[in-house]
Amino acid sequence: MTKPLANSIATALAALALSVAAATSHAETIVMPHGLSVELPEGWHVDGSPEGEVSQTGLRRVQLVCDSEACRKTQETCTILMRSKEIEGADDAARLRALYASPLDRYTRLRAALRSTSKDAEIRKPLEIVRMGEREWYRVETDARHNYKSGLFAETVVSGLYVGGICKTCETGEERHRNGLKILMSLKSSAAAASLR
Amino acid sequence: MRTTPTIRRADATDPPEAFTIEAPVRLEDRVAAALFAYADLFAAARRRQLHLLIWVVIALLAMAYYSSWQESGHLGARAFLSRFGADLLGLGGLPILVVAGPMLVYYLIQPALVRSRLKRWYRDERLDRPIGNAYRFEPGGIAVTLPGRGSALACRRIGGISESPTHLFIRLKDIEDVFALPRSALSGEQVAQIGAWAASCHVDGAGAARAFPELETPPGREPLLTARFELTEDDRAVALGWQMERPGTRRRRRRGFILAFLVAALIPPLLFGVLWLLDPERVPFRYAFPLFVEMFASTFWKWVLGLWAIMTAVILLHPWMRRRHARQLARQMQKRVQAYEHEVRLYDETLETWQDGFCNRFDWKGFERIERQGDHLILLRREGEPLILPLRALDGDKLAIFQRIVDHRIDGGSHRPEAGT
């Protein structure tokens, strides 16, 4: 909102990425619970069931792994997280903002992201709301130390439903998580589609 | 002078010879005397802190126990014990450390705190300048002379002597005071002399039956006014309450309150700072700092306001708490000693207080002014603790006579008993 230019560029990039994804069209659509689906680029598949596994705290995880030629080096993986409990709020944008309204929550988020990356990890991109694909995400990227995977941590709210994505990669260059971003951007909700109709 | 023969003779039925010792009363001697005289009260206060500490630790342990039991999933003693141990050593043990740590430190340094508070009190009351006391030890008792004042005690009001590495204390029976003679001012010979004197001159000794001429009023010396009273718990509470409202005490209290307000404002950021420092997986400072600033702007100030509100309530309640404390302390002190009838005699040159076997003589010029505190008069002295006189002792026209006598003698008569606050 505060950076309309950046947002429009992001949108344009996202559109471009989508068109690229559509063009290659190797994509496989994975249907997950709560009417959510993502498209997997070539070489990616679900590790385990697309239903995922629900932890004690009610967090559902769907593991995605990549075993393409390119991924042999990058060791990319993604985890899609879902929580069935609906988040309160006027609309998804407000709900997303409410996720990290308090600085303490933002601190805890940074700490968790750094913790799950590696010891002495750095923040590569700060925790902020960015547009990825069609929706806004709360995103933070970490830069791991040597021999550890860097992470992309993004969260969004889809029709009141919390959806998170954690992508890890061994890449160290400027451009990382290309596949991961692609997957997150492809997130669709049949519920939203249904409500639109 | 050889004292050894005197000691030998003292062991027999003959009373020892009289002798005089001059010793200063310095600030540290006053502190030593107060620490000795009120050792039981200070020890009781310290014990209370320990009890409180123990109960707080038990309560915190019980809470940790409960949460560990819940989290261990009731899987038996082994699972519980490992969980409990891990909790205590981890974050669950932190409250115990945070609460019990400072309490333990306070408990450990309490004696030093008491000492420094006493010192401050004597400084505030301008009692820190050394004065020279002359102690005359006689077979029938002891007479102490200091500038503007004299005291005499018969052997039946002497409790005995106690020794510490720095002082020789002469304990007094049913009097909340003690004579503290610094060892540095005494020769070995004098210590032996005092020991020999104390062997017979105490409440259970042979000297208790002897007369002490100092305590006999010379005939023909009629007091201008005599007032009698027995010191009650209420009188003590008034005296203690008066002590709590001295200018020095009030100043320090005010300063303490202001400091508490400042510290309260620093507690939330400090707490977070410490937790952040202790966290092995802390977010680097450059990311954490802006968030801390934001936390202060959004949340902490509310906590600070909350703490300040609590403090304001404490400050508002404080006068009531002080009165309650004074009453409790008065009750404790009243229990410690047997009550004697007090008699105040006003003479042309002196004011004297008399009890059985104990007399104090004060020159009028040593008094500074008189404060009135409700039903009590507080006679302030220039050098020394004040005297308290309940008005009930001045019944009938005695109060008017008292005022007339005092008007002429304390500071040219400009000081009528002032109404205290």
Coordinates of C-alpha atoms in Angstrom, one line a residue:
Chain A
M1 CA 0.0 0.0 0.0
T2 CA 2.8 2.3 0.9
K3 CA 4.8 1.4 -2.2
P4 CA 2.4 1.4 -5.1
L5 CA 5.2 1.4 -7.6
A6 CA 6.9 -1.5 -6.0
N7 CA 3.6 -3.3 -5.8
S8 CA 2.8 -2.7 -9.4
I9 CA 6.2 -4.0 -10.4
A10 CA 5.7 -7.0 -8.2
T11 CA 2.3 -7.6 -9.8
A12 CA 3.8 -7.3 -13.3
L13 CA 6.6 -9.7 -12.4
A14 CA 4.1 -12.1 -10.9
A15 CA 2.0 -11.9 -14.0
L16 CA 5.0 -12.6 -16.1
A17 CA 6.0 -15.5 -13.9
L18 CA 2.4 -16.8 -14.2
S19 CA 2.5 -16.5 -17.9
V20 CA 5.9 -18.3 -18.0
A21 CA 4.4 -21.0 -15.8
A22 CA 1.4 -21.3 -18.1
A23 CA 3.7 -21.4 -21.1
T24 CA 5.8 -24.2 -19.8
S25 CA 2.6 -25.9 -18.6
H26 CA 4.4 -28.9 -17.1
A27 CA 2.5 -27.8 -14.0
E28 CA 0.7 -30.4 -11.9
T29 CA -2.1 -29.2 -9.7
I30 CA -2.1 -30.4 -6.1
V31 CA -5.4 -30.2 -4.3
M32 CA -5.1 -29.8 -0.6
P33 CA -7.7 -29.7 2.2
H34 CA -9.8 -26.6 2.7
G35 CA -10.3 -26.2 -1.0
L36 CA -6.8 -25.0 -1.6
S37 CA -4.6 -25.9 -4.5
V38 CA -1.1 -25.2 -5.8
E39 CA 0.6 -25.9 -9.0
L40 CA 3.9 -27.7 -8.9
P41 CA 6.6 -27.0 -11.4
E42 CA 8.3 -29.8 -13.2
G43 CA 10.3 -32.1 -11.0
W44 CA 8.3 -31.4 -7.9
H45 CA 6.0 -33.8 -6.1
V46 CA 4.2 -34.1 -2.8
D47 CA 6.2 -36.0 -0.1
G48 CA 3.5 -38.0 1.6
S49 CA -0.2 -37.3 1.3
P50 CA -1.6 -34.0 -0.2
E51 CA -3.8 -34.0 2.9
G52 CA -0.7 -33.4 4.8
E53 CA -0.2 -34.1 8.5
V54 CA -1.9 -32.2 11.3
S55 CA 0.3 -31.4 14.3
Q56 CA -0.8 -31.3 18.0
T57 CA -1.3 -27.6 17.7
G58 CA -3.7 -28.0 14.7
L59 CA -1.2 -27.0 12.0
R60 CA -1.5 -29.0 8.8
R61 CA 1.7 -29.5 6.8
V62 CA 2.0 -30.6 3.2
Q63 CA 5.5 -31.3 2.2
L64 CA 6.7 -30.6 -1.3
V65 CA 10.0 -31.8 -2.6
C66 CA 11.9 -31.3 -5.8
D67 CA 14.0 -33.9 -7.5
S68 CA 14.7 -32.4 -10.8
E69 CA 18.2 -32.1 -12.3
A70 CA 18.4 -28.5 -11.2
C71 CA 17.2 -29.3 -7.7
R72 CA 20.0 -31.8 -7.1
K73 CA 22.2 -28.8 -6.4
T74 CA 19.7 -26.5 -4.8
Q75 CA 17.9 -29.1 -2.7
E76 CA 14.8 -27.1 -2.8
T77 CA 11.8 -28.0 -0.6
C78 CA 8.6 -26.3 0.4
T79 CA 6.1 -26.8 3.1
I80 CA 2.6 -25.5 2.9
L81 CA 1.0 -24.9 6.3
M82 CA -2.6 -24.5 7.0
R83 CA -4.7 -23.9 10.0
S84 CA -8.4 -24.8 9.9
K85 CA -9.3 -22.2 12.6
E86 CA -10.7 -19.1 10.9
I87 CA -8.9 -15.8 11.6
E88 CA -11.2 -13.0 12.7
G89 CA -11.2 -9.8 10.7
A90 CA -13.1 -7.7 8.2
D91 CA -11.3 -9.1 5.1
D92 CA -8.2 -11.0 4.2
A93 CA -6.1 -7.9 4.0
A94 CA -7.1 -6.8 7.5
R95 CA -6.6 -10.4 8.8
L96 CA -3.1 -10.5 7.3
R97 CA -2.2 -7.2 8.9
A98 CA -3.5 -8.4 12.2
L99 CA -1.2 -11.4 12.1
Y100 CA 1.8 -9.1 13.0
A101 CA 0.2 -6.0 14.4
S102 CA 2.3 -6.3 17.5
P103 CA 6.1 -5.7 17.4
L104 CA 6.5 -8.6 19.8
D105 CA 4.8 -10.9 17.3
R106 CA 7.1 -9.6 14.5
Y107 CA 10.1 -10.2 16.8
T108 CA 9.0 -13.8 17.5
R109 CA 8.5 -14.3 13.8
L110 CA 12.0 -13.2 13.0
R111 CA 13.4 -15.3 15.8
A112 CA 11.5 -18.4 14.6
A113 CA 12.6 -17.8 11.0
L114 CA 16.3 -17.3 12.0
R115 CA 16.1 -20.3 14.3
S116 CA 14.7 -22.6 11.7
T117 CA 17.3 -21.5 9.2
S118 CA 20.6 -22.0 11.0
K119 CA 22.7 -20.7 13.8
D120 CA 24.0 -17.1 13.1
A121 CA 21.6 -16.8 10.2
E122 CA 20.9 -13.3 8.8
I123 CA 17.8 -11.6 7.6
R124 CA 18.0 -11.3 3.8
K125 CA 14.7 -9.6 3.3
P126 CA 12.9 -8.0 6.2
L127 CA 9.5 -9.1 7.4
E128 CA 7.0 -7.1 5.4
I129 CA 3.8 -7.4 3.4
V130 CA 4.6 -7.9 -0.3
R131 CA 2.4 -8.9 -3.2
M132 CA 3.3 -12.3 -4.6
G133 CA 1.0 -13.4 -7.4
E134 CA -2.6 -12.5 -6.7
R135 CA -2.3 -12.0 -3.0
E136 CA -0.5 -10.2 -0.4
W137 CA 1.9 -12.1 1.8
Y138 CA 3.8 -11.4 5.0
R139 CA 7.3 -12.5 3.9
V140 CA 10.7 -12.7 5.4
E141 CA 13.8 -14.3 3.8
T142 CA 16.8 -15.6 5.7
D143 CA 20.3 -16.0 4.6
A144 CA 21.9 -19.1 6.2
R145 CA 25.5 -19.6 7.0
H146 CA 27.6 -21.8 4.7
N147 CA 26.3 -25.4 4.3
Y148 CA 22.8 -24.5 5.5
K149 CA 19.7 -23.8 3.6
S150 CA 18.3 -20.3 3.3
G151 CA 14.6 -19.8 3.8
L152 CA 11.6 -18.0 2.4
F153 CA 8.9 -17.7 5.0
A154 CA 5.6 -16.4 3.7
E155 CA 2.1 -16.2 5.2
T156 CA -1.2 -15.2 3.8
V157 CA -4.9 -15.4 4.6
V158 CA -7.2 -17.0 2.1
S159 CA -10.9 -16.4 2.9
G160 CA -10.1 -16.3 6.6
L161 CA -7.9 -19.3 6.4
Y162 CA -4.2 -19.1 7.5
V163 CA -1.8 -20.4 4.8
G164 CA 1.9 -20.4 5.3
G165 CA 4.7 -21.4 3.0
I166 CA 8.2 -22.2 4.0
C167 CA 10.7 -22.8 1.2
K168 CA 14.3 -23.8 1.7
T169 CA 17.1 -23.8 -0.8
C170 CA 20.9 -24.2 -0.9
E171 CA 21.1 -21.4 -3.5
T172 CA 23.3 -18.5 -2.4
G173 CA 23.0 -16.0 -5.3
E174 CA 20.8 -13.0 -5.7
E175 CA 17.9 -14.9 -7.1
R176 CA 16.6 -17.7 -4.9
H177 CA 13.5 -19.7 -4.4
R178 CA 12.4 -19.3 -8.0
N179 CA 10.4 -22.5 -7.8
G180 CA 9.2 -21.9 -4.3
L181 CA 7.8 -18.4 -5.3
K182 CA 6.2 -20.0 -8.3
I183 CA 4.4 -22.5 -6.1
L184 CA 3.3 -19.9 -3.6
M185 CA 2.0 -17.6 -6.3
S186 CA 0.0 -20.4 -7.8
L187 CA -2.0 -20.8 -4.6
K188 CA -5.7 -20.9 -5.4
S189 CA -8.8 -21.4 -3.3
S190 CA -11.8 -23.1 -4.7
A191 CA -13.8 -21.6 -1.9
A192 CA -12.9 -18.1 -3.2
A193 CA -13.7 -19.2 -6.7
A194 CA -17.0 -20.6 -5.6
S195 CA -17.9 -17.4 -3.7
L196 CA -17.0 -15.4 -6.8
R197 CA -19.3 -17.4 -8.9
Chain B
M1 CA 47.0 1.9 89.4
R2 CA 47.0 -1.8 89.8
T3 CA 43.6 -3.4 89.4
T4 CA 44.3 -7.0 90.0
P5 CA 43.9 -6.7 93.8
T6 CA 40.6 -4.9 93.3
I7 CA 39.3 -7.8 91.3
R8 CA 40.3 -10.3 93.9
R9 CA 38.5 -8.3 96.5
A10 CA 35.4 -8.0 94.3
D11 CA 35.1 -11.7 94.3
A12 CA 34.6 -11.5 98.0
T13 CA 31.7 -9.8 99.7
D14 CA 33.3 -6.3 99.7
P15 CA 32.1 -4.0 96.9
P16 CA 34.7 -3.0 94.4
E17 CA 36.1 0.5 94.4
A18 CA 34.6 3.3 92.3
F19 CA 36.4 4.3 89.2
T20 CA 35.8 6.5 86.2
I21 CA 36.3 5.8 82.5
E22 CA 36.0 8.4 79.7
A23 CA 35.0 7.1 76.4
P24 CA 33.7 8.9 73.3
V25 CA 30.3 8.2 71.6
R26 CA 30.9 8.4 67.9
L27 CA 28.6 7.6 65.1
E28 CA 29.8 4.0 64.9
D29 CA 29.3 3.6 68.6
R30 CA 25.7 4.8 68.3
V31 CA 25.1 2.4 65.4
A32 CA 26.7 -0.5 67.4
A33 CA 24.5 0.4 70.4
A34 CA 21.3 0.4 68.3
L35 CA 22.3 -2.8 66.5
F36 CA 22.9 -4.5 69.9
A37 CA 19.9 -3.1 71.7
Y38 CA 17.4 -4.0 68.9
A39 CA 19.3 -7.1 67.7
D40 CA 16.2 -9.2 68.3
L41 CA 13.9 -6.9 66.3
F42 CA 16.3 -6.8 63.4
A43 CA 16.8 -10.5 63.5
A44 CA 13.0 -11.0 63.5
A45 CA 12.7 -8.7 60.5
R46 CA 15.3 -10.7 58.7
R47 CA 13.7 -14.0 59.6
R48 CA 10.4 -12.7 58.2
Q49 CA 12.2 -12.1 54.9
L50 CA 13.5 -15.6 54.9
H51 CA 10.0 -17.0 55.6
L52 CA 8.5 -14.9 52.9
L53 CA 11.3 -16.1 50.5
I54 CA 10.6 -19.7 51.4
W55 CA 6.9 -19.4 50.9
V56 CA 7.3 -17.6 47.6
V57 CA 9.7 -20.4 46.4
I58 CA 7.3 -23.1 47.5
A59 CA 4.4 -21.4 45.7
L60 CA 6.5 -21.0 42.5
L61 CA 7.6 -24.6 42.7
A62 CA 4.0 -25.7 43.2
M63 CA 3.0 -23.8 40.1
A64 CA 5.9 -25.3 38.1
Y65 CA 5.0 -28.8 39.5
Y66 CA 1.4 -28.4 38.4
S67 CA 2.3 -27.2 34.8
S68 CA 4.9 -30.0 34.5
W69 CA 2.4 -32.6 35.6
Q70 CA -0.1 -31.3 33.1
E71 CA 2.5 -31.3 30.3
S72 CA 4.0 -34.7 31.1
G73 CA 0.7 -36.2 30.2
H74 CA 0.2 -38.1 33.4
L75 CA 2.6 -40.7 32.1
G76 CA 4.0 -41.6 35.5
A77 CA 6.6 -40.5 37.9
R78 CA 9.6 -40.9 35.5
A79 CA 8.1 -38.8 32.7
F80 CA 7.0 -36.2 35.2
L81 CA 10.4 -36.0 37.0
S82 CA 12.3 -35.6 33.8
R83 CA 9.8 -33.0 32.6
F84 CA 9.9 -31.2 36.0
G85 CA 13.7 -31.2 36.0
A86 CA 13.9 -29.8 32.4
D87 CA 11.3 -27.2 33.3
L88 CA 13.1 -26.0 36.4
L89 CA 16.4 -25.7 34.5
G90 CA 14.7 -24.1 31.5
L91 CA 12.4 -21.2 31.1
G92 CA 10.0 -22.5 33.8
G93 CA 12.7 -21.9 36.4
L94 CA 13.2 -18.3 35.4
P95 CA 10.4 -16.8 37.5
I96 CA 11.9 -18.6 40.6
L97 CA 15.3 -17.1 39.7
V98 CA 13.9 -13.6 39.0
V99 CA 11.7 -13.5 42.1
A100 CA 13.8 -15.5 44.6
G101 CA 17.2 -14.1 43.5
P102 CA 16.6 -10.5 44.5
M103 CA 14.8 -11.6 47.7
L104 CA 17.8 -13.8 48.6
V105 CA 20.2 -11.0 47.9
Y106 CA 18.1 -8.6 50.1
Y107 CA 18.1 -11.2 52.9
L108 CA 21.8 -11.6 52.6
I109 CA 22.6 -7.9 52.7
Q110 CA 19.9 -7.0 55.3
P111 CA 22.4 -6.5 58.2
A112 CA 24.4 -4.0 56.0
L113 CA 21.3 -2.2 55.0
V114 CA 20.2 -1.9 58.6
R115 CA 23.6 -0.5 59.5
S116 CA 23.5 2.0 56.7
R117 CA 20.0 3.1 57.6
L118 CA 20.9 3.6 61.2
K119 CA 23.9 5.7 60.1
R120 CA 21.7 7.8 57.8
W121 CA 19.2 8.3 60.6
Y122 CA 21.8 9.5 63.1
R123 CA 23.3 11.8 60.4
D124 CA 19.9 13.2 59.6
E125 CA 19.3 13.8 63.3
R126 CA 22.7 15.5 63.6
L127 CA 23.8 12.8 66.0
D128 CA 26.9 12.0 64.1
R129 CA 29.3 14.2 66.0
P130 CA 31.3 12.5 68.7
I131 CA 30.6 13.4 72.3
G132 CA 32.6 12.5 75.3
N133 CA 30.9 10.4 78.0
A134 CA 32.3 10.0 81.5
Y135 CA 31.2 6.7 83.1
R136 CA 31.6 6.5 86.9
F137 CA 31.3 2.9 88.0
E138 CA 30.3 2.7 91.7
P139 CA 29.5 -0.3 93.9
G140 CA 25.8 0.7 93.9
G141 CA 25.4 1.5 90.2
I142 CA 26.7 3.6 87.3
A143 CA 26.5 7.3 86.6
V144 CA 27.1 8.6 83.1
T145 CA 27.8 12.3 82.4
L146 CA 27.9 13.9 79.1
P147 CA 27.6 17.5 78.1
G148 CA 24.2 18.9 79.2
R149 CA 23.0 15.5 80.5
G150 CA 23.5 13.0 83.2
S151 CA 22.1 9.5 83.9
A152 CA 22.3 7.3 86.9
L153 CA 21.4 3.7 87.2
A154 CA 21.3 1.5 90.2
C155 CA 22.6 -2.0 89.9
R156 CA 19.1 -3.4 89.8
R157 CA 18.7 -1.8 86.4
I158 CA 22.0 -3.2 85.0
G159 CA 21.6 -6.3 82.9
G160 CA 25.3 -7.2 82.7
I161 CA 28.0 -6.7 80.1
S162 CA 28.4 -8.2 76.7
E163 CA 31.4 -8.0 74.4
S164 CA 31.9 -7.8 70.7
P165 CA 35.2 -7.5 68.9
T166 CA 34.7 -3.7 68.7
H167 CA 32.6 -2.8 71.7
L168 CA 31.9 -3.5 75.3
F169 CA 28.2 -3.2 76.0
I170 CA 26.6 -2.5 79.3
R171 CA 23.1 -3.9 79.1
L172 CA 20.3 -2.1 80.9
K173 CA 17.3 -3.8 82.3
D174 CA 14.0 -2.8 80.8
I175 CA 15.5 0.2 79.1
E176 CA 15.8 0.2 75.4
D177 CA 19.3 1.5 75.3
V178 CA 22.7 0.2 76.0
F179 CA 26.0 1.8 76.8
A180 CA 28.5 1.0 74.0
L181 CA 32.1 1.6 75.0
P182 CA 34.5 1.3 72.1
R183 CA 37.3 -1.1 72.8
S184 CA 39.7 1.2 71.0
A185 CA 39.2 3.8 73.9
L186 CA 39.6 1.2 76.6
S187 CA 42.8 -0.3 78.0
G188 CA 43.0 -3.9 78.9
E189 CA 43.1 -2.8 82.5
Q190 CA 39.9 -0.9 82.2
V191 CA 38.1 -3.8 80.5
A192 CA 39.1 -5.9 83.5
Q193 CA 37.9 -3.3 85.9
I194 CA 34.5 -3.1 84.2
G195 CA 34.3 -6.9 84.3
A196 CA 35.0 -6.9 88.0
W197 CA 32.4 -4.2 88.6
A198 CA 29.8 -6.0 86.5
A199 CA 30.4 -9.2 88.4
S200 CA 28.5 -7.8 91.3
C201 CA 26.6 -4.8 90.0
H202 CA 23.7 -6.3 88.0
V203 CA 20.1 -7.2 88.6
D204 CA 20.9 -10.6 90.1
G205 CA 24.1 -9.7 91.7
A206 CA 25.2 -8.6 95.2
G207 CA 25.1 -5.0 94.1
A208 CA 21.4 -5.0 93.4
A209 CA 20.7 -4.5 97.0
R210 CA 23.1 -1.7 97.5
A211 CA 21.9 1.9 97.6
F212 CA 23.1 4.4 94.9
P213 CA 23.4 7.9 96.4
E214 CA 23.1 9.5 93.0
L215 CA 19.5 8.4 92.9
E216 CA 18.5 10.1 96.1
T217 CA 16.9 13.5 95.8
P218 CA 18.7 15.9 98.1
P219 CA 16.3 17.2 100.7
G220 CA 15.0 20.7 100.2
R221 CA 15.1 20.5 96.5
E222 CA 11.5 20.7 95.5
P223 CA 10.6 20.3 91.9
L224 CA 8.5 23.0 90.2
L225 CA 6.3 20.4 88.7
T226 CA 6.0 16.6 88.8
A227 CA 4.1 14.5 86.3
R228 CA 3.7 10.8 86.4
F229 CA 2.7 8.4 83.7
E230 CA 3.3 4.8 82.5
L231 CA 4.5 4.4 79.0
T232 CA 1.9 2.6 77.0
E233 CA 1.9 0.9 73.6
D234 CA 0.1 4.0 72.2
D235 CA 2.8 6.3 73.5
R236 CA 5.4 4.2 71.8
A237 CA 3.4 4.2 68.5
V238 CA 3.3 8.0 68.7
A239 CA 7.0 8.2 69.3
L240 CA 7.7 5.8 66.4
G241 CA 5.3 7.7 64.2
W242 CA 7.1 10.9 65.0
Q243 CA 10.4 9.3 64.0
M244 CA 8.9 8.3 60.7
E245 CA 8.0 11.9 59.9
R246 CA 11.4 13.5 60.6
P247 CA 12.6 15.9 57.8
G248 CA 15.4 13.6 56.9
T249 CA 13.2 10.5 56.7
R250 CA 10.6 12.4 54.7
R251 CA 13.2 13.7 52.3
R252 CA 14.6 10.2 51.8
R253 CA 11.1 8.8 51.4
R254 CA 10.3 11.4 48.7
R255 CA 13.5 10.6 46.9
G256 CA 12.8 6.9 47.1
F257 CA 9.3 7.4 45.6
I258 CA 10.8 9.5 42.7
L259 CA 13.5 6.8 42.2
A260 CA 10.8 4.1 42.2
F261 CA 8.9 6.0 39.4
L262 CA 12.1 6.2 37.3
V263 CA 12.9 2.6 37.9
A264 CA 9.4 1.5 37.0
A265 CA 9.8 3.3 33.7
L266 CA 13.0 1.4 33.1
I267 CA 11.7 -2.0 34.2
P268 CA 9.9 -3.1 31.0
P269 CA 12.8 -2.2 28.6
L270 CA 15.4 -3.6 31.0
L271 CA 13.4 -6.8 31.4
F272 CA 13.3 -7.2 27.6
G273 CA 16.9 -6.3 27.3
V274 CA 17.9 -9.0 29.8
L275 CA 15.7 -11.6 28.2
W276 CA 17.1 -10.7 24.8
L277 CA 20.6 -11.0 26.1
L278 CA 19.9 -14.3 27.7
D279 CA 18.3 -15.7 24.6
P280 CA 20.8 -17.9 22.8
E281 CA 18.8 -17.5 19.6
R282 CA 18.2 -13.8 19.8
V283 CA 17.4 -11.8 16.7
P284 CA 20.4 -9.6 15.9
F285 CA 20.3 -6.1 17.5
R286 CA 19.8 -4.2 14.3
Y287 CA 16.6 -6.0 13.6
A288 CA 15.5 -6.2 17.2
F289 CA 16.2 -2.6 18.2
P290 CA 13.5 -1.0 16.0
L291 CA 11.0 -3.5 17.2
F292 CA 11.9 -2.7 20.8
V293 CA 11.4 0.9 20.2
E294 CA 8.1 0.1 18.6
M295 CA 7.2 -2.1 21.6
F296 CA 7.9 0.8 23.9
A297 CA 5.8 3.2 21.9
S298 CA 2.9 0.7 21.5
T299 CA 2.8 -1.4 24.7
F300 CA 5.5 -0.7 27.3
W301 CA 4.3 2.7 28.2
K302 CA 1.0 1.1 29.2
W303 CA 2.8 -1.2 31.5
V304 CA 4.8 1.7 32.9
L305 CA 1.5 3.6 33.5
G306 CA 0.2 0.5 35.2
L307 CA 3.2 0.3 37.5
W308 CA 2.9 4.0 38.2
A309 CA -0.7 3.6 39.1
I310 CA 0.2 0.8 41.5
M311 CA 2.9 3.1 43.0
T312 CA 0.6 6.0 43.3
A313 CA -1.8 3.7 45.2
V314 CA 1.1 2.7 47.5
I315 CA 2.1 6.3 48.1
L316 CA -1.5 7.2 48.9
L317 CA -1.7 4.2 51.3
H318 CA 1.7 4.8 52.7
P319 CA 0.7 7.1 55.6
W320 CA -1.8 4.4 56.7
M321 CA 0.9 1.7 56.3
R322 CA 3.4 3.7 58.4
R323 CA 0.9 4.2 61.2
R324 CA 0.2 0.4 61.1
H325 CA 3.9 -0.3 61.1
A326 CA 4.4 2.0 64.1
R327 CA 1.6 0.3 66.0
Q328 CA 3.0 -3.1 65.3
L329 CA 6.5 -2.1 66.3
A330 CA 5.2 -0.4 69.4
R331 CA 3.4 -3.6 70.4
Q332 CA 6.6 -5.6 69.9
M333 CA 8.7 -3.1 71.9
Q334 CA 6.2 -2.9 74.7
K335 CA 6.4 -6.7 75.1
R336 CA 10.2 -6.6 75.3
V337 CA 10.4 -4.6 78.5
Q338 CA 8.6 -4.5 81.8
A339 CA 6.6 -1.2 82.2
Y340 CA 7.8 1.1 84.9
E341 CA 6.2 4.3 86.2
H342 CA 7.8 7.3 84.7
E343 CA 8.1 10.5 86.6
V344 CA 9.0 13.8 85.0
R345 CA 10.3 16.5 87.4
L346 CA 10.9 20.0 86.3
Y347 CA 13.4 22.0 88.2
D348 CA 14.7 25.5 87.8
E349 CA 17.8 24.3 85.9
T350 CA 17.0 20.8 84.8
L351 CA 14.3 18.5 83.6
E352 CA 14.6 15.0 85.2
T353 CA 13.0 11.7 84.3
W354 CA 12.8 9.2 87.1
Q355 CA 12.0 5.5 87.2
D356 CA 12.8 2.9 89.8
G357 CA 16.6 2.9 90.0
F358 CA 17.0 5.0 86.9
C359 CA 17.3 8.7 86.5
N360 CA 18.1 11.1 83.7
R361 CA 18.9 14.7 84.2
F362 CA 18.7 17.2 81.2
D363 CA 19.8 20.8 81.3
W364 CA 17.1 23.1 79.9
K365 CA 19.6 24.7 77.5
G366 CA 20.0 21.3 75.8
F367 CA 16.4 21.4 74.6
E368 CA 15.6 22.9 71.2
R369 CA 11.8 23.1 71.1
I370 CA 8.6 21.3 71.9
E371 CA 6.3 19.7 69.3
R372 CA 2.8 18.7 70.0
Q373 CA 1.6 15.5 68.4
G374 CA -2.0 14.9 69.2
D375 CA -2.1 13.9 72.8
H376 CA 1.7 14.0 73.2
L377 CA 4.4 16.5 73.7
I378 CA 7.7 15.8 72.0
L379 CA 10.6 17.5 73.7
L380 CA 13.3 17.9 71.1
R381 CA 16.9 18.0 72.2
R382 CA 19.8 19.6 70.4
E383 CA 22.0 16.5 70.8
G384 CA 20.2 13.3 71.5
E385 CA 17.0 11.5 71.1
P386 CA 13.8 13.4 72.1
L387 CA 11.7 12.9 75.1
I388 CA 8.0 12.0 74.8
L389 CA 5.5 13.2 77.4
P390 CA 1.8 12.2 77.2
L391 CA -0.6 15.0 77.9
R392 CA -2.6 12.8 80.2
A393 CA 0.3 13.2 82.7
L394 CA -0.4 16.9 82.7
D395 CA -3.9 16.9 84.0
G396 CA -5.7 19.8 85.6
D397 CA -3.7 23.0 85.6
K398 CA -0.4 21.1 85.2
L399 CA -0.3 21.8 81.4
A400 CA -0.5 25.5 82.0
I401 CA 2.3 25.3 84.7
F402 CA 4.4 23.2 82.3
Q403 CA 4.0 25.7 79.5
R404 CA 4.9 28.6 81.8
I405 CA 8.0 26.8 83.1
V406 CA 9.1 25.7 79.6
D407 CA 8.4 29.1 78.0
H408 CA 11.0 30.7 80.2
R409 CA 13.6 28.1 79.6
I410 CA 13.5 26.8 76.1
D411 CA 14.9 29.5 73.7
G412 CA 13.8 32.6 75.5
G413 CA 10.2 31.4 75.8
S414 CA 9.3 31.8 72.1
H415 CA 8.4 28.2 71.8
R416 CA 4.9 27.2 72.9
P417 CA 4.1 23.6 72.3
E418 CA 3.4 23.7 68.5
A419 CA 0.6 21.9 67.0
G420 CA 2.2 19.1 65.0
T421 CA 1.0 17.8 61.7

